Coordinates of C-alpha atoms and ligand atoms in Angstrom, one line a residue:
X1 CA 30.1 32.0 3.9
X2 CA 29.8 29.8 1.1
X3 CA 28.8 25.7 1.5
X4 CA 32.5 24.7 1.4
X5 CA 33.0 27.3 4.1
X6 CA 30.7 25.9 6.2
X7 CA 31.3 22.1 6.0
X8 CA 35.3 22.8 6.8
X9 CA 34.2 24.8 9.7
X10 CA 32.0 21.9 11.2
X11 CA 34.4 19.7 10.7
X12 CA 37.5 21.6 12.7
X13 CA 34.8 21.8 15.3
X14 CA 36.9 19.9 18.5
X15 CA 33.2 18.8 19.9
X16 CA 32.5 17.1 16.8
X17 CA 32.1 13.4 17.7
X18 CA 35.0 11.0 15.5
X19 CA 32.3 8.9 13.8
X20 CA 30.3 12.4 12.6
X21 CA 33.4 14.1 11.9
X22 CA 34.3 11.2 9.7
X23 CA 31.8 11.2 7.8
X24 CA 32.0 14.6 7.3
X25 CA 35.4 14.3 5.6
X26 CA 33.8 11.8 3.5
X27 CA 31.5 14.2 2.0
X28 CA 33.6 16.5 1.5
X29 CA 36.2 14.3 -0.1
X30 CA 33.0 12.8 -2.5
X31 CA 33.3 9.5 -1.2
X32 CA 29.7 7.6 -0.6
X33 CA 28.6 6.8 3.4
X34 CA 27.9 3.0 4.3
X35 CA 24.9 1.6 5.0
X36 CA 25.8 1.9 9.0
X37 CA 26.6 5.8 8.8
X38 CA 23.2 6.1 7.3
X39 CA 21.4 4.6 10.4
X40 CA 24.1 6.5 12.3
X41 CA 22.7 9.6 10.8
X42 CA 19.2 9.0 11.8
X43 CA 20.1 7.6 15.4
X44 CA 22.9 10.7 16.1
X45 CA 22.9 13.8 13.8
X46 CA 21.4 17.1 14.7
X47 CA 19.4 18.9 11.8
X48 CA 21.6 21.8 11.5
X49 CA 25.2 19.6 11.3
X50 CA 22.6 17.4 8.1
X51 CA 21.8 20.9 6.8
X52 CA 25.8 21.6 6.4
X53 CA 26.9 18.4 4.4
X54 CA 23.4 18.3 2.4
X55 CA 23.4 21.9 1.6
X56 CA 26.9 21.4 0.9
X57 CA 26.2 18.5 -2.1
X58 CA 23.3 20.2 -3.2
X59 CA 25.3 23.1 -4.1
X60 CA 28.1 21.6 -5.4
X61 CA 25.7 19.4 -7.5
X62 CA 23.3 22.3 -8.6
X63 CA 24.6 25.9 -7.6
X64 CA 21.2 27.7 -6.5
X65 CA 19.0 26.3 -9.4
X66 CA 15.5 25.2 -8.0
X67 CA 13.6 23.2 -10.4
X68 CA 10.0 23.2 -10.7
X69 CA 7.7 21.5 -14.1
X70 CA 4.3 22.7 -15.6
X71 CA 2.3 19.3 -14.9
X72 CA -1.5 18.3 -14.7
X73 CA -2.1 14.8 -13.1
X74 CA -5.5 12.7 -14.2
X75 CA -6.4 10.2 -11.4
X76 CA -8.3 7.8 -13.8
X77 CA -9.8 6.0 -10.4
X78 CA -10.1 6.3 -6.5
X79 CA -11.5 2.6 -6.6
X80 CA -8.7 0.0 -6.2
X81 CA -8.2 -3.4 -6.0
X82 CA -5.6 -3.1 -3.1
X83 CA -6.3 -2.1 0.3
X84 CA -2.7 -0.1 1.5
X85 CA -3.4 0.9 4.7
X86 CA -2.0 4.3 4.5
X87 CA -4.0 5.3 1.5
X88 CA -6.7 7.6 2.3
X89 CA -7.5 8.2 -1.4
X90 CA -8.4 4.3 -2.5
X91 CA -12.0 3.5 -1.7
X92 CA -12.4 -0.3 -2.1
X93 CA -14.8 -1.4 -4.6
X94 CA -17.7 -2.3 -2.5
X95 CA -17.6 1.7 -1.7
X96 CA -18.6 2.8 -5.0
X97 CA -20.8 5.8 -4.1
X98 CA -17.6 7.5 -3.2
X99 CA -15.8 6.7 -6.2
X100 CA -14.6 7.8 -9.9
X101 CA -13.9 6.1 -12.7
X102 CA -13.1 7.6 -15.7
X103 CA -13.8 6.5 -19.0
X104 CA -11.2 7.3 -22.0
X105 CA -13.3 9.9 -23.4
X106 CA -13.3 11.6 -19.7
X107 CA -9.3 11.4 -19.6
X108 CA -8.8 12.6 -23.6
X109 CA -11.1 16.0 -22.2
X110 CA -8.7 16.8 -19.4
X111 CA -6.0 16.7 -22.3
X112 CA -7.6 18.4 -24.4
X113 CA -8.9 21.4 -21.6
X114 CA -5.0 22.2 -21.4
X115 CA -4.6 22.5 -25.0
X116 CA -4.1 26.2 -24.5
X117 CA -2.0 25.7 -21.4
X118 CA 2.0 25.5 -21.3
X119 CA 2.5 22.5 -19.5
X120 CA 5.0 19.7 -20.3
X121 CA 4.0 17.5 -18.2
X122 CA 1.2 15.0 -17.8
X123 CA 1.1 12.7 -14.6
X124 CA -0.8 9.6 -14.6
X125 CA -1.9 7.3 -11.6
X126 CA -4.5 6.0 -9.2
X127 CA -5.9 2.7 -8.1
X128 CA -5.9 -0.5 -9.8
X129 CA -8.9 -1.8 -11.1
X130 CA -9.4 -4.4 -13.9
X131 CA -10.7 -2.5 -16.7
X132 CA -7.8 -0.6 -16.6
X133 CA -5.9 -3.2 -18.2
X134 CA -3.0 -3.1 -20.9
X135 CA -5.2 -2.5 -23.9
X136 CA -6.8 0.6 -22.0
X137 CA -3.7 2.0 -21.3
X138 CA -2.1 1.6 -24.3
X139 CA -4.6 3.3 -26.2
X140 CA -4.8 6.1 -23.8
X141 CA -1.3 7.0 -24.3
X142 CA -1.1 6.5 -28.2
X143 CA -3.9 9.1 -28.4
X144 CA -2.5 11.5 -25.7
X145 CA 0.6 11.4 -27.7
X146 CA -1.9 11.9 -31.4
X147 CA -3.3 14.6 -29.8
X148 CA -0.8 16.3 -27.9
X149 CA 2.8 15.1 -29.0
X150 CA 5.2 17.3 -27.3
X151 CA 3.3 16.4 -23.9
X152 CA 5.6 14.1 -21.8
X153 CA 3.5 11.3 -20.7
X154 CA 4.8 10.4 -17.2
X155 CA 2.3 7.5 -16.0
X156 CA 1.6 4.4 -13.9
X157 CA 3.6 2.7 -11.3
X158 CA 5.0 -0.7 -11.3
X159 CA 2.3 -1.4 -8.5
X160 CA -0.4 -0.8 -12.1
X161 CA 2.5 -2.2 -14.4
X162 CA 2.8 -5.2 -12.6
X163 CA -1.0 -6.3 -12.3
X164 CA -1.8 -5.2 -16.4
X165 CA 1.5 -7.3 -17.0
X166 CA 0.4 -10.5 -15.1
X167 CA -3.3 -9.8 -16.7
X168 CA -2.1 -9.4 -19.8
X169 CA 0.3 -12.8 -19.3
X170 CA 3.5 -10.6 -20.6
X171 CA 7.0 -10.4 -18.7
X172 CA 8.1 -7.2 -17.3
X173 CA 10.6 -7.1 -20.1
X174 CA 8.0 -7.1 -23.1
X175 CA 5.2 -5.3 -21.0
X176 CA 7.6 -2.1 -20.5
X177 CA 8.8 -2.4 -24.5
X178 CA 5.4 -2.7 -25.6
X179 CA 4.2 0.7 -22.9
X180 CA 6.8 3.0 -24.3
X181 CA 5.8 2.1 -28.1
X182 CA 2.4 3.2 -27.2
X183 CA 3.9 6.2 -25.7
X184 CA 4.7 6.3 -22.1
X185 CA 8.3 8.2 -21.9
X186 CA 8.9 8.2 -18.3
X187 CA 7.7 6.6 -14.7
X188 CA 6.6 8.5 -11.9
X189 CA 8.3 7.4 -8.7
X190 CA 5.1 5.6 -6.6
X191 CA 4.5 2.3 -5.1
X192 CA 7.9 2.1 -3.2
X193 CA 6.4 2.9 -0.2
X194 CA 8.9 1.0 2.2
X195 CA 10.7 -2.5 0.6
X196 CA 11.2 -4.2 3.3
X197 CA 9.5 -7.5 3.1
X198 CA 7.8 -7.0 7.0
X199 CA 7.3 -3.6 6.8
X200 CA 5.6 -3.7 3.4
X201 CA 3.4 -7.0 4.3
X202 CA 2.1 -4.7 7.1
X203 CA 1.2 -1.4 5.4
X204 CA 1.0 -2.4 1.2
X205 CA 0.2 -6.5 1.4
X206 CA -0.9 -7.7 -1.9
X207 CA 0.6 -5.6 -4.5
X208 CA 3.5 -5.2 -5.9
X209 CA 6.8 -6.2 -3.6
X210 CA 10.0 -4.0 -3.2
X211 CA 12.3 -6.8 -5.5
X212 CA 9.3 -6.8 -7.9
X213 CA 9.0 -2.7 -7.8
X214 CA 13.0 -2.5 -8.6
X215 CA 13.2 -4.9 -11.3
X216 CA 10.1 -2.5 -13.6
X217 CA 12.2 -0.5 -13.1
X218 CA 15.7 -2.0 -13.9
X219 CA 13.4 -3.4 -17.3
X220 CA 12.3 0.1 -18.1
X221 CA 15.7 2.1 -17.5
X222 CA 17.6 -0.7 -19.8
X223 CA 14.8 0.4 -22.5
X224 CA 17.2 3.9 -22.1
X225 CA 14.4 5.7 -20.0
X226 CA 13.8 7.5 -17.2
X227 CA 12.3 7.4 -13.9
X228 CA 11.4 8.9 -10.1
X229 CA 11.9 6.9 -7.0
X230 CA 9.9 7.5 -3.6
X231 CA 9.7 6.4 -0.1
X232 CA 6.6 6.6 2.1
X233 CA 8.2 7.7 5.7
X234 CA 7.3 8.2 9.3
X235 CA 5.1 5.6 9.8
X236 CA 5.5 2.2 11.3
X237 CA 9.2 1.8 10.1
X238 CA 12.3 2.6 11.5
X239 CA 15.4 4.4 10.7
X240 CA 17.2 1.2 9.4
X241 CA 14.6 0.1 7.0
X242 CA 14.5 3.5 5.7
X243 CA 18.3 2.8 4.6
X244 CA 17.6 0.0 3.9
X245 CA 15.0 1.6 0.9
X246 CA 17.9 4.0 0.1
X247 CA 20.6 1.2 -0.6
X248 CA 18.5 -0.5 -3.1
X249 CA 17.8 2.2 -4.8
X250 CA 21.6 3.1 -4.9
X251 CA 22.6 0.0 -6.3
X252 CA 19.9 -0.2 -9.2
X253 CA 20.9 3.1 -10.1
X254 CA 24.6 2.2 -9.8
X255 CA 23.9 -0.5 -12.5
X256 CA 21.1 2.0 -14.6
X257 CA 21.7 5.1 -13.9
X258 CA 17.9 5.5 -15.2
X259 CA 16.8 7.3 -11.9
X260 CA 16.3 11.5 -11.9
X261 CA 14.9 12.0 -8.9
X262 CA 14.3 10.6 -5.5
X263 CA 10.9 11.8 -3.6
X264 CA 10.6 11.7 0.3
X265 CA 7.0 11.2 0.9
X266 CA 5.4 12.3 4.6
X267 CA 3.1 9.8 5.6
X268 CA -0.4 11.7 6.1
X269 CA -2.8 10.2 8.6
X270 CA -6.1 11.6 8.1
X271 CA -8.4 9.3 7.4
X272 CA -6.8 6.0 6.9
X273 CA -6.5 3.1 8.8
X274 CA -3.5 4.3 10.2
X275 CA -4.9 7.4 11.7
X276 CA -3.2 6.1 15.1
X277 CA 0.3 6.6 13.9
X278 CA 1.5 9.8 14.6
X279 CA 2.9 12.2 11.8
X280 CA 6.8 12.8 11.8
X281 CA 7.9 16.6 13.0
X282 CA 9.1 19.3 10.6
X283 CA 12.6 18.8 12.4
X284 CA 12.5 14.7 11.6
X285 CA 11.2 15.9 7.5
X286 CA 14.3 17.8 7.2
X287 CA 16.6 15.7 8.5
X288 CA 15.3 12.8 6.6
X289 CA 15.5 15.1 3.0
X290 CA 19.2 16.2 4.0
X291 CA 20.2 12.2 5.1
X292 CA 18.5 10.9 1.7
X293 CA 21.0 13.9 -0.5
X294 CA 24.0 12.8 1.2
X295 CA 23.1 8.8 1.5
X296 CA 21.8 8.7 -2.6
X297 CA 24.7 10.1 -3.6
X298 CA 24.4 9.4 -7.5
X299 CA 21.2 10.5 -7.7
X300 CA 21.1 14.0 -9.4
X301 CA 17.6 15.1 -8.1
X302 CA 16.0 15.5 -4.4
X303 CA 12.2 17.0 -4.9
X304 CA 9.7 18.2 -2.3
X305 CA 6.5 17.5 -3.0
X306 CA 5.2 21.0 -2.1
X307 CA 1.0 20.3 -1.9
X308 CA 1.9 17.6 0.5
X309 CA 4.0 19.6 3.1
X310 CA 3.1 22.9 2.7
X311 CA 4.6 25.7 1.2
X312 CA 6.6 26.6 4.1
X313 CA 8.4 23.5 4.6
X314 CA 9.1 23.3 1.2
X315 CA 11.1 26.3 1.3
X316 CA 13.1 25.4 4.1
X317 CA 13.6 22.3 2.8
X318 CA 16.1 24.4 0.1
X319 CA 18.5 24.4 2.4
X320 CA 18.6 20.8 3.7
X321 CA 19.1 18.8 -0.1
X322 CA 16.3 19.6 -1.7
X323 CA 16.6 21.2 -5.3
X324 CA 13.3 20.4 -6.7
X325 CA 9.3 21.4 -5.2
X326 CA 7.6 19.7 -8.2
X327 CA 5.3 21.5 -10.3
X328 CA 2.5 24.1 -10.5
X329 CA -0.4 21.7 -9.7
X330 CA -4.1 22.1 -9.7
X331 CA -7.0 20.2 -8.4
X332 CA -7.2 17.6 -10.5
X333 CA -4.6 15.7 -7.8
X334 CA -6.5 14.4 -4.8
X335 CA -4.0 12.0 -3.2
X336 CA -2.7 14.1 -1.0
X337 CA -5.9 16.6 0.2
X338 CA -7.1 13.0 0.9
X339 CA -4.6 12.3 3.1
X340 CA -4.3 15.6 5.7
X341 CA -2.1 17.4 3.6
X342 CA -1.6 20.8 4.5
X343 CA -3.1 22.3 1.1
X344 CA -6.3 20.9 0.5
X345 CA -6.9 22.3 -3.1
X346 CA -2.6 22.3 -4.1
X347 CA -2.4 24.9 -7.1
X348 CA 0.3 27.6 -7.3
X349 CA 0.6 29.9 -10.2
X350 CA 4.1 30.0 -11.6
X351 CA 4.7 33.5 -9.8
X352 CA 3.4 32.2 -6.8
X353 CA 6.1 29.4 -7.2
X354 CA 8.8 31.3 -8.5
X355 CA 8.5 33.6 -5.7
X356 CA 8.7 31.1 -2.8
X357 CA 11.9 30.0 -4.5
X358 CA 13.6 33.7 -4.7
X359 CA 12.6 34.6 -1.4
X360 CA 14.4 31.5 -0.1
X361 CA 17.2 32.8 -1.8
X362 CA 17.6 30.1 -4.3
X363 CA 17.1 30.4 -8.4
X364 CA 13.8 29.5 -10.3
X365 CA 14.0 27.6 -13.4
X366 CA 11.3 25.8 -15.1
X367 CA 12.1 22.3 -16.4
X368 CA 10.7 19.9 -18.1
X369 CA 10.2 16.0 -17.1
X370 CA 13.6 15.1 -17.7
X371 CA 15.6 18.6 -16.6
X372 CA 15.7 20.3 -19.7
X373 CA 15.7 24.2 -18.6
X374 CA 11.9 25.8 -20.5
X375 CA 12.8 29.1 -18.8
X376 CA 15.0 30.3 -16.2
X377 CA 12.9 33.0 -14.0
X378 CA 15.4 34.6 -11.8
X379 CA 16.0 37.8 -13.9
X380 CA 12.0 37.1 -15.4
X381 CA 9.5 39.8 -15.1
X382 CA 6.1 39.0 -14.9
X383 CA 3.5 41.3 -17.2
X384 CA 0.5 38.7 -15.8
X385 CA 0.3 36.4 -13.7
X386 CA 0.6 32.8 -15.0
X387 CA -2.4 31.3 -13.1
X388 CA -3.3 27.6 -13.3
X389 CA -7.1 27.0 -13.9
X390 CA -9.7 25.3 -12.0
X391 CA -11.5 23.1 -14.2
X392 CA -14.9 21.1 -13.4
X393 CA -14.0 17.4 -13.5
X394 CA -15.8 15.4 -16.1
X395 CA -18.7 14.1 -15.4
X396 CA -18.0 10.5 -13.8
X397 CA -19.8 7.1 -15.3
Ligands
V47_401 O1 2.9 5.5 -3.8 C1 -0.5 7.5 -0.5 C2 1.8 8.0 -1.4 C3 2.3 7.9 -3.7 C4 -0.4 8.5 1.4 O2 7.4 10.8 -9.5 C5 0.8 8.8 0.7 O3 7.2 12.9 -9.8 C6 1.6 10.1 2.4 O4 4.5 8.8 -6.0 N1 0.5 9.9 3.1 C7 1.9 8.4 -5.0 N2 1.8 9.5 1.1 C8 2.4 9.8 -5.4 C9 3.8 9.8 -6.0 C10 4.4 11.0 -6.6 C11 3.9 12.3 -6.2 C12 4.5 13.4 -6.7 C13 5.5 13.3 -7.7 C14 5.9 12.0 -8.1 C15 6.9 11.9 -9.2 C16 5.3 10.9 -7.5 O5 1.6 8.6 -2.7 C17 2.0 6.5 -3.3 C18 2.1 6.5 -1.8 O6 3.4 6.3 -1.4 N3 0.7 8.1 -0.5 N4 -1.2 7.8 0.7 C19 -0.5 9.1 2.7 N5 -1.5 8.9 3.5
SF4_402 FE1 -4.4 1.3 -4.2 FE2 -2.3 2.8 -4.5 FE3 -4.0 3.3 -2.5 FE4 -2.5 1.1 -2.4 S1 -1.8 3.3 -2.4 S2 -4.7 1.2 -2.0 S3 -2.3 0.5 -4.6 S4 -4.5 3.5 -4.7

């Protein structure tokens, strides 16, 4: 049975309750769900009646294509100004002896150890410190961009953008013109953790807010570029905040259109001050990817982060919205192995990758940051595997 199949069988369903059913017919009609069937989503809907009307828009969006990107991340620094209470990564800067800092010269040699390598993509972010300031960045861009010009320099958050910007005396506006004529082409979706004012005082005090989080963003999508959006989940917040999130990212994007892709993100509790909270089920990770595809209706992307809830998840997270599991990673991203994630040295060669996507049923293609097809792999045959290295880090000051 095909998607459309499916939804019009649910919603002929006589046990169907009139407020599910109804939005239902919504979906299938195209029509957006309010704020109050979002929570009633959360509160009411099972994961397999989700799974219907998300499966149902990611295929009518998307077909069977599953995106994935060749990406390398630098973390210039663990050490970080802020003290988010999630973050198991950030050591503050009285804890030194566990830290890194990387000078320029250590990031310009992770750029130029892929030179050989074909990945699009590189991914920049990690904590705030003051010598990372709008000069530093700056340059590091306009030389990753001499050295390498056809990599896509994805970098920094508005959580960085905002404290440079402030240091550096410049409005959002000018600080955002001025980063993309040094070379920065696109945003990376961190930071957003939850907006709401109490939530985010609780977990994220100090850095950037949620209205001060949307509007780098709103600044950097009128320059005509792109960006991700994500939301830290399954913590202390509940199901109304977390549609909350959702609607303000629906309305800047109503106005922009400048978003790609929005990014669930499982909050991890290993070692972090929030190693009380209980993690959120597989069930509650599904349902929460299928309600964000059907609430963020004009957003084009849902992505998995795949080294953060294993590989299994990310599979069956194919059939409840998702149509993108991120990229072949390797070590060089510790965020997450930080955290409790499930794969504590993430890599995936592009076999290994394509073939969790086959055998899910769906249809590989590589893409690059902003969706442009490199290769579609479903009829590919490997000769060799595509293996992503391991490389020592540099050496750290
Ligand atoms: O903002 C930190 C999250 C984010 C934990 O745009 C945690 O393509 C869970 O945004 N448990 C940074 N999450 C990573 C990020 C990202 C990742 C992959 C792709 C893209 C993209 C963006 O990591 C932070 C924070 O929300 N984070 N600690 C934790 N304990
Ligand atoms: Fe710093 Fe980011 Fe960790 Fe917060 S989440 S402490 S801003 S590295």
């Amino acid at each position: 049975m095909e998607a459309d199949d499916h939804l019009s069988v649910l919603i002929q369903n006589p046990h169907l309750s009139a407020d599910l059913k109804s939005i239902a017919q919504k979906v299938q009609a195209g029509e957006r769900i309010t704020f109050e069937e979002g929570v009633l989503l959360y509160e009411k809907a099972e994961l397999s009646f989700l799974g219907v009307l998300a499966n149902y828009i990611r295929e009518k969006k998307h077909g069977d294509l599953t995106y994935f990107n060749r990406n390398f991340h630098i973390e210039p620094t663990n050490l970080c100004v802020y003290d988010c209470k999630f973050c198991s990564y950030s050591r503050l800067i009285k804890q030194r002896e566990d830290g890194w800092e990387y000078s320029m010269e250590d990031m310009l040699n992770i750029v130029r150890k892929y030179d050989d390598e074909p990945v699009t993509e590189v991914h920049i972010v990690g904590g705030v410190l003051p010598q990372y300031d709008m000069p530093f960045y700056q340059e590091l861009f306009s030389r990753i961009k001499q050295r390498r010009p056809e990599l896509h320099v994805k970098a920094l958050t508005p959580v960085e953008y905002h404290y440079i910007f402030k240091k550096a005396k410049v409005d959002y506006a000018t600080g955002m013109r001025l980063m993309k004529e040094s070379g920065l082409e696109s945003m990376p979706g961190g930071g957003a953790e939850i907006f709401y004012p109490e939530i985010r005082e609780q977990i994220a005090k100090d850095k950037c807010t949620g209205d001060q989080w949307l509007q780098i963003h709103e600044e950097w999508h009128k320059l005509g570029m792109r960006s991700n959006a994500t939301m830290l989940y399954g913590h202390i917040e509940q199901y109304w905040h977390r549609v909350d999130h959702m609607e303000h990212l629906r309305q800047l994007q109503d106005r922009t259109g400048g978003f790609q892709t929005f990014i669930p993100l499982k909050f991890r509790n290993k070692d972090n001050q929030m190693s009380a909270v209980a993690e959120s089920s597989v069930v509650e990770d599904l349902r929460n990817y299928a309600i964000a595809r059907i609430y963020l209706d004009n957003f084009d992307h849902i992505k998995a982060y795949w080294a953060m809830i294993s590989r299994t998840t990310a599979q069956l997270s194919l059939n409840f919205g998702v149509d993108d599991i991120d990229g072949t990673l390797d070590d060089t991203t510790k965020i997450y192995s930080m955290a409790g994630a499930e794969e504590q040295r993430p890599a995936m060669s592009t076999k290994d990758l394509v073939e969790l996507i086959k055998n899910a049923g769906r249809h590989p293609i590589e893409r690059d940051t902003l969706y442009h097809i490199v290769t579609d792999y479903n009829n590919y045959v490997f000769t060799e595997d595509i293996k992503p290295r391991f490389y020592p880090l540099p050496v750290i000051n």
